[in-house]
PDB file of C-alpha atoms in Angstrom:
ATOM      1  CA  MET A   1      -6.994 -15.686  -4.170  1.00  0.00           C
ATOM      2  CA  HIS A   2      -3.734 -17.646  -4.052  1.00  0.00           C
ATOM      3  CA  ALA A   3      -1.824 -18.680  -0.954  1.00  0.00           C
ATOM      4  CA  GLU A   4       0.923 -16.286  -2.125  1.00  0.00           C
ATOM      5  CA  THR A   5      -1.378 -13.253  -2.048  1.00  0.00           C
ATOM      6  CA  VAL A   6      -2.962 -11.164   0.695  1.00  0.00           C
ATOM      7  CA  GLU A   7      -5.717  -8.580   0.265  1.00  0.00           C
ATOM      8  CA  GLU A   8      -7.356  -6.248   2.777  1.00  0.00           C
ATOM      9  CA  HIS A   9     -10.363  -4.162   1.784  1.00  0.00           C
ATOM     10  CA  GLN A  10     -11.512  -1.039   3.572  1.00  0.00           C
ATOM     11  CA  PHE A  11     -12.977   2.373   3.016  1.00  0.00           C
ATOM     12  CA  VAL A  12     -10.660   5.373   3.189  1.00  0.00           C
ATOM     13  CA  SER A  13     -11.172   9.093   3.201  1.00  0.00           C
ATOM     14  CA  LEU A  14      -9.553  10.703   0.188  1.00  0.00           C
ATOM     15  CA  ASP A  15      -8.595  14.390   0.349  1.00  0.00           C
ATOM     16  CA  GLY A  16     -11.031  14.990   3.215  1.00  0.00           C
ATOM     17  CA  TYR A  17     -14.200  14.183   1.249  1.00  0.00           C
ATOM     18  CA  ASP A  18     -17.138  13.077   3.362  1.00  0.00           C
ATOM     19  CA  ILE A  19     -17.858  10.110   1.098  1.00  0.00           C
ATOM     20  CA  PRO A  20     -15.358   7.289   1.690  1.00  0.00           C
ATOM     21  CA  VAL A  21     -13.517   5.621  -1.178  1.00  0.00           C
ATOM     22  CA  PHE A  22     -13.277   1.836  -1.446  1.00  0.00           C
ATOM     23  CA  SER A  23      -9.659   0.716  -1.307  1.00  0.00           C
ATOM     24  CA  ARG A  24      -7.722  -2.512  -1.552  1.00  0.00           C
ATOM     25  CA  TRP A  25      -4.345  -3.325  -0.030  1.00  0.00           C
ATOM     26  CA  SER A  26      -2.576  -6.151  -1.848  1.00  0.00           C
ATOM     27  CA  TYR A  27       0.640  -8.097  -1.435  1.00  0.00           C
ATOM     28  CA  THR A  28       2.086 -10.944  -3.438  1.00  0.00           C
ATOM     29  CA  THR A  29       5.139 -13.110  -2.895  1.00  0.00           C
ATOM     30  CA  ALA A  30       5.994 -12.493  -6.563  1.00  0.00           C
ATOM     31  CA  ASP A  31       7.036  -8.962  -5.475  1.00  0.00           C
ATOM     32  CA  PRO A  32       7.899  -9.529  -1.805  1.00  0.00           C
ATOM     33  CA  TYR A  33       9.341  -6.096  -1.041  1.00  0.00           C
ATOM     34  CA  ALA A  34       6.274  -4.167  -2.198  1.00  0.00           C
ATOM     35  CA  VAL A  35       2.659  -3.526  -1.250  1.00  0.00           C
ATOM     36  CA  THR A  36      -0.001  -1.941  -3.427  1.00  0.00           C
ATOM     37  CA  LEU A  37      -2.778   0.375  -2.322  1.00  0.00           C
ATOM     38  CA  SER A  38      -5.537   0.650  -4.926  1.00  0.00           C
ATOM     39  CA  PHE A  39      -8.470   3.044  -5.002  1.00  0.00           C
ATOM     40  CA  ARG A  40     -11.639   2.280  -6.894  1.00  0.00           C
ATOM     41  CA  ALA A  41     -12.152   5.163  -9.303  1.00  0.00           C
ATOM     42  CA  ASP A  42     -14.986   3.835 -11.459  1.00  0.00           C
ATOM     43  CA  ARG A  43     -16.728   0.515 -11.820  1.00  0.00           C
ATOM     44  CA  GLY A  44     -13.935  -1.956 -12.541  1.00  0.00           C
ATOM     45  CA  ARG A  45     -11.205   0.727 -12.752  1.00  0.00           C
ATOM     46  CA  TRP A  46      -8.583   1.092 -10.026  1.00  0.00           C
ATOM     47  CA  VAL A  47      -5.836   3.635  -9.397  1.00  0.00           C
ATOM     48  CA  GLU A  48      -2.811   1.872  -7.900  1.00  0.00           C
ATOM     49  CA  TRP A  49       0.136   3.028  -5.812  1.00  0.00           C
ATOM     50  CA  CYS A  50       2.948   0.543  -5.252  1.00  0.00           C
ATOM     51  CA  PHE A  51       5.568   1.189  -2.578  1.00  0.00           C
ATOM     52  CA  ALA A  52       7.905  -0.555  -0.128  1.00  0.00           C
ATOM     53  CA  ARG A  53       6.300  -2.781   2.494  1.00  0.00           C
ATOM     54  CA  ASP A  54       8.879  -1.455   4.981  1.00  0.00           C
ATOM     55  CA  LEU A  55       7.461   2.052   4.515  1.00  0.00           C
ATOM     56  CA  LEU A  56       4.021   0.927   5.649  1.00  0.00           C
ATOM     57  CA  VAL A  57       5.497  -1.009   8.592  1.00  0.00           C
ATOM     58  CA  GLU A  58       7.439   2.061   9.720  1.00  0.00           C
ATOM     59  CA  GLY A  59       4.431   4.348   9.185  1.00  0.00           C
ATOM     60  CA  LEU A  60       2.310   2.342  11.643  1.00  0.00           C
ATOM     61  CA  ASN A  61       4.282   3.852  14.513  1.00  0.00           C
ATOM     62  CA  GLY A  62       5.595   7.176  13.282  1.00  0.00           C
ATOM     63  CA  PRO A  63       6.332   9.358  10.276  1.00  0.00           C
ATOM     64  CA  ALA A  64       7.850   7.446   7.342  1.00  0.00           C
ATOM     65  CA  GLY A  65       8.848   8.253   3.794  1.00  0.00           C
ATOM     66  CA  GLU A  66      10.626  11.084   2.051  1.00  0.00           C
ATOM     67  CA  GLY A  67       9.491  10.742  -1.546  1.00  0.00           C
ATOM     68  CA  ASP A  68       6.199  10.371  -3.363  1.00  0.00           C
ATOM     69  CA  VAL A  69       4.631   8.303  -0.557  1.00  0.00           C
ATOM     70  CA  ARG A  70       4.679   9.491   3.047  1.00  0.00           C
ATOM     71  CA  ILE A  71       2.821   7.908   5.970  1.00  0.00           C
ATOM     72  CA  ARG A  72       2.254   9.182   9.502  1.00  0.00           C
ATOM     73  CA  PRO A  73      -0.192   8.927  12.355  1.00  0.00           C
ATOM     74  CA  ASP A  74      -3.004  11.470  12.012  1.00  0.00           C
ATOM     75  CA  VAL A  75      -2.357  13.836  14.932  1.00  0.00           C
ATOM     76  CA  THR A  76      -5.788  15.464  14.582  1.00  0.00           C
ATOM     77  CA  ALA A  77      -7.824  12.231  14.497  1.00  0.00           C
ATOM     78  CA  GLY A  78      -5.811  10.281  17.068  1.00  0.00           C
ATOM     79  CA  PRO A  79      -3.560   7.233  17.012  1.00  0.00           C
ATOM     80  CA  ASP A  80      -6.174   4.971  15.407  1.00  0.00           C
ATOM     81  CA  GLN A  81      -5.944   6.803  12.075  1.00  0.00           C
ATOM     82  CA  LEU A  82      -3.037   7.075   9.649  1.00  0.00           C
ATOM     83  CA  MET A  83      -2.476   9.646   6.934  1.00  0.00           C
ATOM     84  CA  MET A  84      -0.744   8.927   3.671  1.00  0.00           C
ATOM     85  CA  GLU A  85       0.391  11.639   1.303  1.00  0.00           C
ATOM     86  CA  LEU A  86       0.652  10.605  -2.349  1.00  0.00           C
ATOM     87  CA  GLU A  87       2.396  12.880  -4.791  1.00  0.00           C
ATOM     88  CA  SER A  88       2.997  12.567  -8.524  1.00  0.00           C
ATOM     89  CA  PRO A  89       3.419  14.882 -11.515  1.00  0.00           C
ATOM     90  CA  ASP A  90      -0.354  14.491 -11.998  1.00  0.00           C
ATOM     91  CA  GLY A  91      -1.335  15.681  -8.539  1.00  0.00           C
ATOM     92  CA  TYR A  92      -1.370  15.289  -4.794  1.00  0.00           C
ATOM     93  CA  ALA A  93      -3.715  13.428  -2.457  1.00  0.00           C
ATOM     94  CA  ILE A  94      -4.076  12.810   1.252  1.00  0.00           C
ATOM     95  CA  VAL A  95      -5.557   9.465   2.269  1.00  0.00           C
ATOM     96  CA  GLU A  96      -6.785   8.679   5.774  1.00  0.00           C
ATOM     97  CA  PHE A  97      -7.146   5.044   6.785  1.00  0.00           C
ATOM     98  CA  SER A  98      -7.480   2.777   9.773  1.00  0.00           C
ATOM     99  CA  ARG A  99      -4.266   1.884  11.590  1.00  0.00           C
ATOM    100  CA  GLU A 100      -5.898  -1.377  12.702  1.00  0.00           C
ATOM    101  CA  GLY A 101      -6.692  -2.394   9.113  1.00  0.00           C
ATOM    102  CA  ALA A 102      -3.161  -1.571   7.963  1.00  0.00           C
ATOM    103  CA  ALA A 103      -1.654  -3.494  10.898  1.00  0.00           C
ATOM    104  CA  ARG A 104      -3.863  -6.512  10.145  1.00  0.00           C
ATOM    105  CA  PHE A 105      -2.765  -6.395   6.508  1.00  0.00           C
ATOM    106  CA  ILE A 106       0.927  -6.156   7.433  1.00  0.00           C
ATOM    107  CA  ALA A 107       0.573  -9.092   9.863  1.00  0.00           C
ATOM    108  CA  SER A 108      -0.896 -11.139   6.988  1.00  0.00           C
ATOM    109  CA  THR A 109       2.034 -10.266   4.731  1.00  0.00           C
ATOM    110  CA  HIS A 110       4.481 -11.270   7.476  1.00  0.00           C
ATOM    111  CA  ALA A 111       2.734 -14.633   7.750  1.00  0.00           C
ATOM    112  CA  LEU A 112       3.594 -15.222   4.073  1.00  0.00           C
ATOM    113  CA  VAL A 113       7.050 -13.629   4.041  1.00  0.00           C
ATOM    114  CA  PRO A 114       8.646 -12.440   7.285  1.00  0.00           C
ATOM    115  CA  LEU A 115      10.618  -9.198   7.117  1.00  0.00           C
ATOM    116  CA  GLY A 116      14.148 -10.005   6.038  1.00  0.00           C
ATOM    117  CA  ALA A 117      13.146 -13.203   4.210  1.00  0.00           C
ATOM    118  CA  GLU A 118      12.249 -11.531   0.891  1.00  0.00           C
ATOM    119  CA  GLY A 119      15.599 -12.009  -0.886  1.00  0.00           C
ATOM    120  CA  PRO A 120      15.331 -15.693  -1.863  1.00  0.00           C
ATOM    121  CA  LEU A 121      11.943 -15.002  -3.499  1.00  0.00           C
ATOM    122  CA  VAL A 122      13.377 -12.466  -5.949  1.00  0.00           C
ATOM    123  CA  ASP A 123      14.539 -13.848  -9.313  1.00  0.00           C
ATOM    124  CA  VAL A 124      17.376 -11.407 -10.010  1.00  0.00           C
ATOM    125  CA  ASP A 125      18.579 -13.295 -13.096  1.00  0.00           C
ATOM    126  CA  GLY A 126      15.067 -13.300 -14.551  1.00  0.00           C
ATOM    127  CA  PHE A 127      14.691  -9.581 -13.841  1.00  0.00           C
ATOM    128  CA  ILE A 128      17.998  -8.780 -15.544  1.00  0.00           C
ATOM    129  CA  ALA A 129      17.029 -10.918 -18.550  1.00  0.00           C
ATOM    130  CA  GLU A 130      13.693  -9.095 -18.791  1.00  0.00           C
ATOM    131  CA  ILE A 131      15.124  -5.567 -18.669  1.00  0.00           C
ATOM    132  CA  THR A 132      17.944  -6.305 -21.110  1.00  0.00           C
ATOM    133  CA  LYS A 133      15.657  -7.630 -23.857  1.00  0.00           C
ATOM    134  CA  VAL A 134      15.837  -5.362 -26.855  1.00  0.00           C
TER     135      VAL A 134
END
């Protein structure tokens, strides 16, 4: 693991199944506005969801998100659990995870890049050059 990367591993409950799913939160300074939540599907195969770090920060304390990713405290399980709704053309899933683990992960990302300090890390010219290649 590089000094520019943070990972947090935990088990989550996916769609209410009794058997927890191994998950991995990841953050890299190469994409400072985003976090990725990955679920282990099979040995060596992961399903990844990438979304705004701000969404996770906001979801720690209340409902957040209006699109394909929505996060909120789990009112049935108490304030120590968060629920995330993931929606795509391929399906819908509800993920339950530890608020403490998510908060620890976010604190680690802030240690690398504080909120509001992401801009200088983004290579806008390089991004434009990449997307305009034909």
